[in-house]
Short mmCIF file of C-alpha atoms and ligand atoms in Angstrom, two decimals:
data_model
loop_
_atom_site.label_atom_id
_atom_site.label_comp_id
_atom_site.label_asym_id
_atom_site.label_seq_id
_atom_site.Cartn_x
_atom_site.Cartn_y
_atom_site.Cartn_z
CA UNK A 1 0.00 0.00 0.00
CA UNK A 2 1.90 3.08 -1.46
CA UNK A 3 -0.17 5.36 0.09
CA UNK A 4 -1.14 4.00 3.11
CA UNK A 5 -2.53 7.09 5.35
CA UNK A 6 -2.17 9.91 2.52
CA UNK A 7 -5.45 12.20 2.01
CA UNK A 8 -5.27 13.09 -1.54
CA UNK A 9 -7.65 15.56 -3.08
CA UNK A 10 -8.38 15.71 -6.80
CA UNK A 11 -10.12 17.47 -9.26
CA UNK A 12 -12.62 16.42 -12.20
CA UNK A 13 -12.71 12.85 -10.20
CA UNK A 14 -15.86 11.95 -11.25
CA UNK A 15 -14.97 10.64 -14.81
CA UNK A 16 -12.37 9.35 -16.66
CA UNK A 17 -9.04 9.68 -15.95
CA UNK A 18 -9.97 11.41 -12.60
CA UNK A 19 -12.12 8.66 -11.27
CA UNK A 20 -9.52 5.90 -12.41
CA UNK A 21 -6.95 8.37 -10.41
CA UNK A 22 -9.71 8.45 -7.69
CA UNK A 23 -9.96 4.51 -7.33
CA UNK A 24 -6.19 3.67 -7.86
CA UNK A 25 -5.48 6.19 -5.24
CA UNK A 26 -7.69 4.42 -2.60
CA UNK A 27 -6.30 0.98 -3.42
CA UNK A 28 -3.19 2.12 -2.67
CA UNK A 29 -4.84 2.88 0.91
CA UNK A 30 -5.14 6.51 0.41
CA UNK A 31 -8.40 8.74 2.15
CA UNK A 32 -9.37 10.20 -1.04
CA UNK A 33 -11.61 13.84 -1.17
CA UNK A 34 -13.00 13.30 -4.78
CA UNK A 35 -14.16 16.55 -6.35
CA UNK A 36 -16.22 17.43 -9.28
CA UNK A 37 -18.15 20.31 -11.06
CA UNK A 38 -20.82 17.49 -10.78
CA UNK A 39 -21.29 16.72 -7.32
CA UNK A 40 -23.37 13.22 -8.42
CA UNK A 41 -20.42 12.14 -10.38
CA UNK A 42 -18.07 12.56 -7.47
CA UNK A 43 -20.74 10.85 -5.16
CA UNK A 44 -20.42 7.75 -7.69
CA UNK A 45 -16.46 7.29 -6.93
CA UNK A 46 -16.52 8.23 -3.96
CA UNK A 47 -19.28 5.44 -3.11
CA UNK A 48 -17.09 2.98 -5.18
CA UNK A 49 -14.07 3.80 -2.85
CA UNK A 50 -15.84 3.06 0.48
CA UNK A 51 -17.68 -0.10 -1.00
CA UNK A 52 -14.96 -1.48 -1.24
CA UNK A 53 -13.55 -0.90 1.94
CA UNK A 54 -11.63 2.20 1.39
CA UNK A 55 -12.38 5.77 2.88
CA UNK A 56 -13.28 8.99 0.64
CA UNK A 57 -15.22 12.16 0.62
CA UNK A 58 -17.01 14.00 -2.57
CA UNK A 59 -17.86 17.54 -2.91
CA UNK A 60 -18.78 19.93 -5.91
CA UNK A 61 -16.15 22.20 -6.72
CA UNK A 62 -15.75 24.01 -9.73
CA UNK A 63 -12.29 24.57 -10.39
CA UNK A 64 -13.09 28.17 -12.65
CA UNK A 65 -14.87 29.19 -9.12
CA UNK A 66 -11.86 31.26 -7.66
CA UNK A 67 -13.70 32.73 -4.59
CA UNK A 68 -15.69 29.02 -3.68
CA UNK A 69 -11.77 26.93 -3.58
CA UNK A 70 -11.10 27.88 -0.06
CA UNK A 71 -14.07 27.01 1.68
CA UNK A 72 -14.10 23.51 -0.65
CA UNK A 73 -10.87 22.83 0.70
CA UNK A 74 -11.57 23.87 4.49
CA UNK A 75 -14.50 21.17 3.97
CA UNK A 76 -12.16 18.66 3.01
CA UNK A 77 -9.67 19.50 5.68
CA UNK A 78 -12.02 19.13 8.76
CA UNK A 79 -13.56 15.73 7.30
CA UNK A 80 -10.61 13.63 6.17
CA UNK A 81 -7.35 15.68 7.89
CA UNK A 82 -4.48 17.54 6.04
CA UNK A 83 -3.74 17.24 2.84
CA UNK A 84 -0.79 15.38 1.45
CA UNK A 85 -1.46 14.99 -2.40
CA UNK A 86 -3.64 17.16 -4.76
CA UNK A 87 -4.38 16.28 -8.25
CA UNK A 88 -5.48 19.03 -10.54
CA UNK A 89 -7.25 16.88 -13.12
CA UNK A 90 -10.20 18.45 -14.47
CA UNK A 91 -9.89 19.49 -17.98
CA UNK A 92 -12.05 19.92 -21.09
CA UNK A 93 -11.67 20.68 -24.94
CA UNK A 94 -13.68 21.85 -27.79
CA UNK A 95 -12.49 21.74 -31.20
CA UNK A 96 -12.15 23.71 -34.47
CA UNK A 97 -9.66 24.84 -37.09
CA UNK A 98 -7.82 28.17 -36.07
CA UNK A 99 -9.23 30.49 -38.00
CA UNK A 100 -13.17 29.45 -36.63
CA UNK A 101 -11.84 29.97 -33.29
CA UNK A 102 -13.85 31.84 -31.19
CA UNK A 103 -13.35 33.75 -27.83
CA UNK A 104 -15.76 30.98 -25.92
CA UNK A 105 -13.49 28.34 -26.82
CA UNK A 106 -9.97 30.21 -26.29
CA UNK A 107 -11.67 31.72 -22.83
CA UNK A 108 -13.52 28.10 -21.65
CA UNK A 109 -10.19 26.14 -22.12
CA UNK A 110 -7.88 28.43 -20.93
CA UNK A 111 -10.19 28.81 -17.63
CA UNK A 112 -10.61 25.34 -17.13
CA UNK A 113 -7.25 23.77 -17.72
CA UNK A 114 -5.21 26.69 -17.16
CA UNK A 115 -6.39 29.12 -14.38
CA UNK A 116 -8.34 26.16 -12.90
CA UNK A 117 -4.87 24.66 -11.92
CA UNK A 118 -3.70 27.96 -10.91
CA UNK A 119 -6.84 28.56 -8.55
CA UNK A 120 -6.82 25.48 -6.99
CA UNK A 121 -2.88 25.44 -6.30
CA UNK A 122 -2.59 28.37 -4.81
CA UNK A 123 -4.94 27.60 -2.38
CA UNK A 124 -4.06 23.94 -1.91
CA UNK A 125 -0.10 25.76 -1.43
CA UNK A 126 -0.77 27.68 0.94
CA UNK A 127 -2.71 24.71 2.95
CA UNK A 128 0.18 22.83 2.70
CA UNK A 129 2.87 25.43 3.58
CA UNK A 130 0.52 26.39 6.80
CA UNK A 131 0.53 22.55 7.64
CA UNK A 132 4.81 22.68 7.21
CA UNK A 133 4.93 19.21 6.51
CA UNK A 134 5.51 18.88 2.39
CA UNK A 135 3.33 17.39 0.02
CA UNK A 136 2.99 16.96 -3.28
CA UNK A 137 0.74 18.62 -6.50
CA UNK A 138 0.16 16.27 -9.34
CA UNK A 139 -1.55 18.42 -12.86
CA UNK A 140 -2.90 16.19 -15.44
CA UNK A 141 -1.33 18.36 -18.74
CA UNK A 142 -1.49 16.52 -22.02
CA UNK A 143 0.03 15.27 -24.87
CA UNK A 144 -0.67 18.72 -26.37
CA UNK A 145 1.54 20.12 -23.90
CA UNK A 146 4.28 18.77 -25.92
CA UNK A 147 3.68 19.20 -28.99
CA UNK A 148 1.08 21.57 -31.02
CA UNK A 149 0.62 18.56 -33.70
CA UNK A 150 -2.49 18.55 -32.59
CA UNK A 151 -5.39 19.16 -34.97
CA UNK A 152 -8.13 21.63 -34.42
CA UNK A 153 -6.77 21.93 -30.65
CA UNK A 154 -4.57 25.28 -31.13
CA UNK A 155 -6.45 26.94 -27.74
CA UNK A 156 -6.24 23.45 -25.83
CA UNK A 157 -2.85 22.84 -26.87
CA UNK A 158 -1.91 26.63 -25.59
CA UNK A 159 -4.40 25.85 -22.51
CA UNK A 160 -2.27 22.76 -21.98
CA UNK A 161 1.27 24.20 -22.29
CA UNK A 162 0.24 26.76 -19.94
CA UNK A 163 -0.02 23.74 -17.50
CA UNK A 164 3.37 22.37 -17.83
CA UNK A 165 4.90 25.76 -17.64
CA UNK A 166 3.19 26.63 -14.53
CA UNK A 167 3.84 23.20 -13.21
CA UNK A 168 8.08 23.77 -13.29
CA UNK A 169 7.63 27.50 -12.29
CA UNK A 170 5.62 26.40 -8.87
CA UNK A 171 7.96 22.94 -8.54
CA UNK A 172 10.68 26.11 -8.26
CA UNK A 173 9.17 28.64 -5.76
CA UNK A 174 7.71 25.47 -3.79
CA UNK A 175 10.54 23.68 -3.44
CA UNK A 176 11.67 25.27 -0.18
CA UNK A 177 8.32 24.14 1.62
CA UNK A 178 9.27 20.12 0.22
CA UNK A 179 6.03 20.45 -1.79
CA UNK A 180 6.77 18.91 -5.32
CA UNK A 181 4.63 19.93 -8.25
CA UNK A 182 4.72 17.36 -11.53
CA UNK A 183 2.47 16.49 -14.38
CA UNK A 184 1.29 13.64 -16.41
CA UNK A 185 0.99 14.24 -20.15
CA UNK A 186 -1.54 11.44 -21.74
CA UNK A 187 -2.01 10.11 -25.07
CA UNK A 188 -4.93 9.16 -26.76
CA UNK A 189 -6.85 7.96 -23.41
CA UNK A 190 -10.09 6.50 -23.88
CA UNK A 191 -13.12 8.29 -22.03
CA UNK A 192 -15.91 10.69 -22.44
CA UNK A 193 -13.71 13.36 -23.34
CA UNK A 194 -12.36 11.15 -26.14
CA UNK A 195 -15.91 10.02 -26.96
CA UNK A 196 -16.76 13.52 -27.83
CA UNK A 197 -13.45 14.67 -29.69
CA UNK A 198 -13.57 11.59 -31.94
CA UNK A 199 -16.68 12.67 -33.11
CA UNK A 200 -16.19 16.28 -33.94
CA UNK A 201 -12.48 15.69 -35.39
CA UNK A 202 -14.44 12.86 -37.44
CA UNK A 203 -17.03 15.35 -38.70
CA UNK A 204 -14.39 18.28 -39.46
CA UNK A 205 -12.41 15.85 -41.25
CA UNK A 206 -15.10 13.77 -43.32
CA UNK A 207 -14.27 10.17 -41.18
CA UNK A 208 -16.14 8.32 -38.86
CA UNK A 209 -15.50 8.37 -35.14
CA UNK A 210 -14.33 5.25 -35.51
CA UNK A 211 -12.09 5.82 -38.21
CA UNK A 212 -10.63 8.86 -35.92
CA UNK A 213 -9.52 6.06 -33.32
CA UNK A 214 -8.31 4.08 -35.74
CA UNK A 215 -5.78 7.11 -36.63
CA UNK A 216 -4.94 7.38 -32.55
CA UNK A 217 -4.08 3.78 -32.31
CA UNK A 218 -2.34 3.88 -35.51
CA UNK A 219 -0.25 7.15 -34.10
CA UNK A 220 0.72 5.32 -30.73
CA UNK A 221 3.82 2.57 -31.40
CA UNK A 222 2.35 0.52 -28.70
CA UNK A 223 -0.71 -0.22 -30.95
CA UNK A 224 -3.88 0.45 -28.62
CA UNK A 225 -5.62 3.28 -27.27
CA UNK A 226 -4.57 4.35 -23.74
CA UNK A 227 -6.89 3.83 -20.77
CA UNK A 228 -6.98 5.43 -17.50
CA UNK A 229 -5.70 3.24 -15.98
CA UNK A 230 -2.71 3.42 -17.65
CA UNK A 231 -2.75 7.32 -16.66
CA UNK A 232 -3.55 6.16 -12.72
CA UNK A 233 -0.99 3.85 -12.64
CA UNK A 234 1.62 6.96 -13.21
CA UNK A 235 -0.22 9.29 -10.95
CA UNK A 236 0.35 6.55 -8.17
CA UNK A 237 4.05 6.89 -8.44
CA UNK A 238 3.83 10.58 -8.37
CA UNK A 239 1.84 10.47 -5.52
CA UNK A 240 4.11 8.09 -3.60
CA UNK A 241 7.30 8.16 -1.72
CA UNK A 242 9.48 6.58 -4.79
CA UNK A 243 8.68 9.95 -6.65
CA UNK A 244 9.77 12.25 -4.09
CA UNK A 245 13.24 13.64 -5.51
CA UNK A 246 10.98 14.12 -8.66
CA UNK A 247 10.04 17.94 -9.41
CA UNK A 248 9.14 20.09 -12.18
CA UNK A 249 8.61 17.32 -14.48
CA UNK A 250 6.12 16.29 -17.36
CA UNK A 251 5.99 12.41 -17.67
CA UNK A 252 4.72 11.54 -20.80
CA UNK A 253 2.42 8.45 -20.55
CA UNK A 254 1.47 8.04 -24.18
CA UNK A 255 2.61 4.41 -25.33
CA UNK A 256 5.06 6.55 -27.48
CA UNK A 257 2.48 8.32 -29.60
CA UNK A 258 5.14 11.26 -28.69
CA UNK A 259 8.55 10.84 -28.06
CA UNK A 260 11.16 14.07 -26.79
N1 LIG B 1 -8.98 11.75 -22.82
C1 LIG B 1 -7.79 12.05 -23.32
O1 LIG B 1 -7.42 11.51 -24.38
C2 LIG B 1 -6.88 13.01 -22.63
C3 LIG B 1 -5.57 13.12 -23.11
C4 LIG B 1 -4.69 14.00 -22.48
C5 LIG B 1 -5.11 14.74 -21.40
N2 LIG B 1 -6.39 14.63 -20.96
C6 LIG B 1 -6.76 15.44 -19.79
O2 LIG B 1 -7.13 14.57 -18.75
C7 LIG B 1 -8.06 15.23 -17.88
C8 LIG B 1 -9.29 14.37 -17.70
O3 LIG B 1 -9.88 14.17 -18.99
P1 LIG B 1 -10.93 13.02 -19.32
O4 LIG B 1 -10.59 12.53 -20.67
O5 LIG B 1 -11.04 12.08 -18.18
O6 LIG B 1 -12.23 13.94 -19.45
P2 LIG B 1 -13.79 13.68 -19.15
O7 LIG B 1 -14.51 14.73 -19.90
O8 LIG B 1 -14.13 12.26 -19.41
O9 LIG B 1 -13.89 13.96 -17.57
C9 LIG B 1 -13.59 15.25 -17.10
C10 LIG B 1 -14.17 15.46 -15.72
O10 LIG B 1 -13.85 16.81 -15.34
C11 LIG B 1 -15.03 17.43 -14.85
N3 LIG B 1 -14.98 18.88 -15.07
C12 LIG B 1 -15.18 19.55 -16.23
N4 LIG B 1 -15.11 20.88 -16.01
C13 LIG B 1 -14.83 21.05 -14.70
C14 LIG B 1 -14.66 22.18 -13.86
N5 LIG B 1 -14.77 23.43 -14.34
N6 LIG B 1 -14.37 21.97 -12.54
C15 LIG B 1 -14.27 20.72 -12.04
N7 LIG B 1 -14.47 19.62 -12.78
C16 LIG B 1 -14.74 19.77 -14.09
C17 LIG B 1 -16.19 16.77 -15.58
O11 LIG B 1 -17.40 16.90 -14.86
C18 LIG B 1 -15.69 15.32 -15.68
O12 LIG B 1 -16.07 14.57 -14.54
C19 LIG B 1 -8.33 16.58 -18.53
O13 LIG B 1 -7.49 17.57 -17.93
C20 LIG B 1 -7.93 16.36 -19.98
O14 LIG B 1 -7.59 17.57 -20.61
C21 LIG B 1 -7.29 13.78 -21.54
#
């Protein structure tokens, strides 16, 4: 049990990657606060966590809401103790070519993926400096954090560079407290999200959604889509001890779809 008496909070936990996070977390024997912008979603995992034994907590947060973050993580605090681990996972896309941009899209993915990492750390930083005893922040960026290759995704690829950027530049200035700040950089992970961009990249392109997928798998050496469970299995480490000279750093977990 890696994280045997951790509390790890996370973000966007009701879906997806976050709720495979969520439940890989709590295996490990980590109390887990899952958080969501739907508070039924994180009810879900976090009823999956204690059914099977483990201990966890869900509440609504919505990482765009600046002012509501404090109070969220106050609630957490009281119920299931100081935090060790956060997760910043939530995210979303839209998609279209660059010149159909519009300010919605540019302004909705920038404020979710970007500032909604920035909002949330601050506050979870200062939690954790108050508490003097470490910790770590874990940001789920994205392939498209590495490179802009990325079609129709010019504001979530910007959205999503923004992450790793902040993620060394707070791995610097929170160094000194023995917080550590990393993040995980998926491929072509299989989920709602996916479910939806499959579909539109499929209809801007003239292909099926199907045929779309076939493209990711054909893109990734390792020849199948990614779950998240591959991405949970990664966020794990980061969250454990054996990651804790690690800081700073974007771990691609993309079965080699792309390669630095
Ligand atoms: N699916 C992929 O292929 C892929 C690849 C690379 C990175 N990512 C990133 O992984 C993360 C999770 O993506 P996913 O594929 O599981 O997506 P998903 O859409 O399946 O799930 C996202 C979750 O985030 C929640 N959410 C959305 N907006 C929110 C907000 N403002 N505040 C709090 N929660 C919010 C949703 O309710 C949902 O539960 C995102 O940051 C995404 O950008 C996904």
């Amino acid at each position: 049990m890696r994280l045997q008496g951790k509390v790890v909070g996370i973000t966007g936990g009701g879906l997806g990657i976050g709720r495979a996070c969520a439940l890989a977390y709590a295996a490990e024997g980590a109390v887990v606060a899952v958080t969501d912008l739907d508070p039924a979603l994180a009810a879900g995992v976090a009823e999956e966590i204690t059914g099977a034994g483990g201990r966890a907590g869900s509440w609504a947060l919505d990482v765009t809401d600046r002012a509501a973050i404090p109070g969220v993580l106050d609630a957490i605090v009281a119920d299931l103790g100081p935090l060790d681990v956060w997760h910043n996972n939530a995210g979303v896309s839209t998609m279209r070519p660059f010149l159909d941009l519009t300010e919605v899209d540019w302004d909705v993915n920038m404020d979710v993926n970007a500032k909604g990492v920035f909002n949330c750390s601050q506050v979870v930083a200062r939690h954790l400096i108050a508490a003097g005893r470490g910790g770590k922040i874990i940001n789920t960026a994205s392939m498209a954090a590495r490179t802009g290759k990325a079609p129709f995704l010019a504001h979530y690829v910007a959205s999503k560079y923004a992450v790793v950027g902040l993620t060394q530049a707070m791995a610097a200035e929170l160094a000194p407290h023995r917080i550590t700040v990393n993040s995980i950089c998926p491929g072509f992970v299989v989920t709602s999200m996916q479910e939806r961009e499959a579909q539109w990249e499929g209809e801007l392109r003239g292909l099926t959604a199907d045929e779309v997928r076939r493209l990711y798998v054909e893109a990734t050496p390792l020849g199948r889509l990614e779950t998240p469970e591959d991405v949970a299995a990664v966020a794990v480490f980061l969250a454990s001890a054996a990651s804790d000279f690690m800081t700073g750093v974007a771990v691609d977990v993309n079965g080699g779809a792309w390669m630095g």
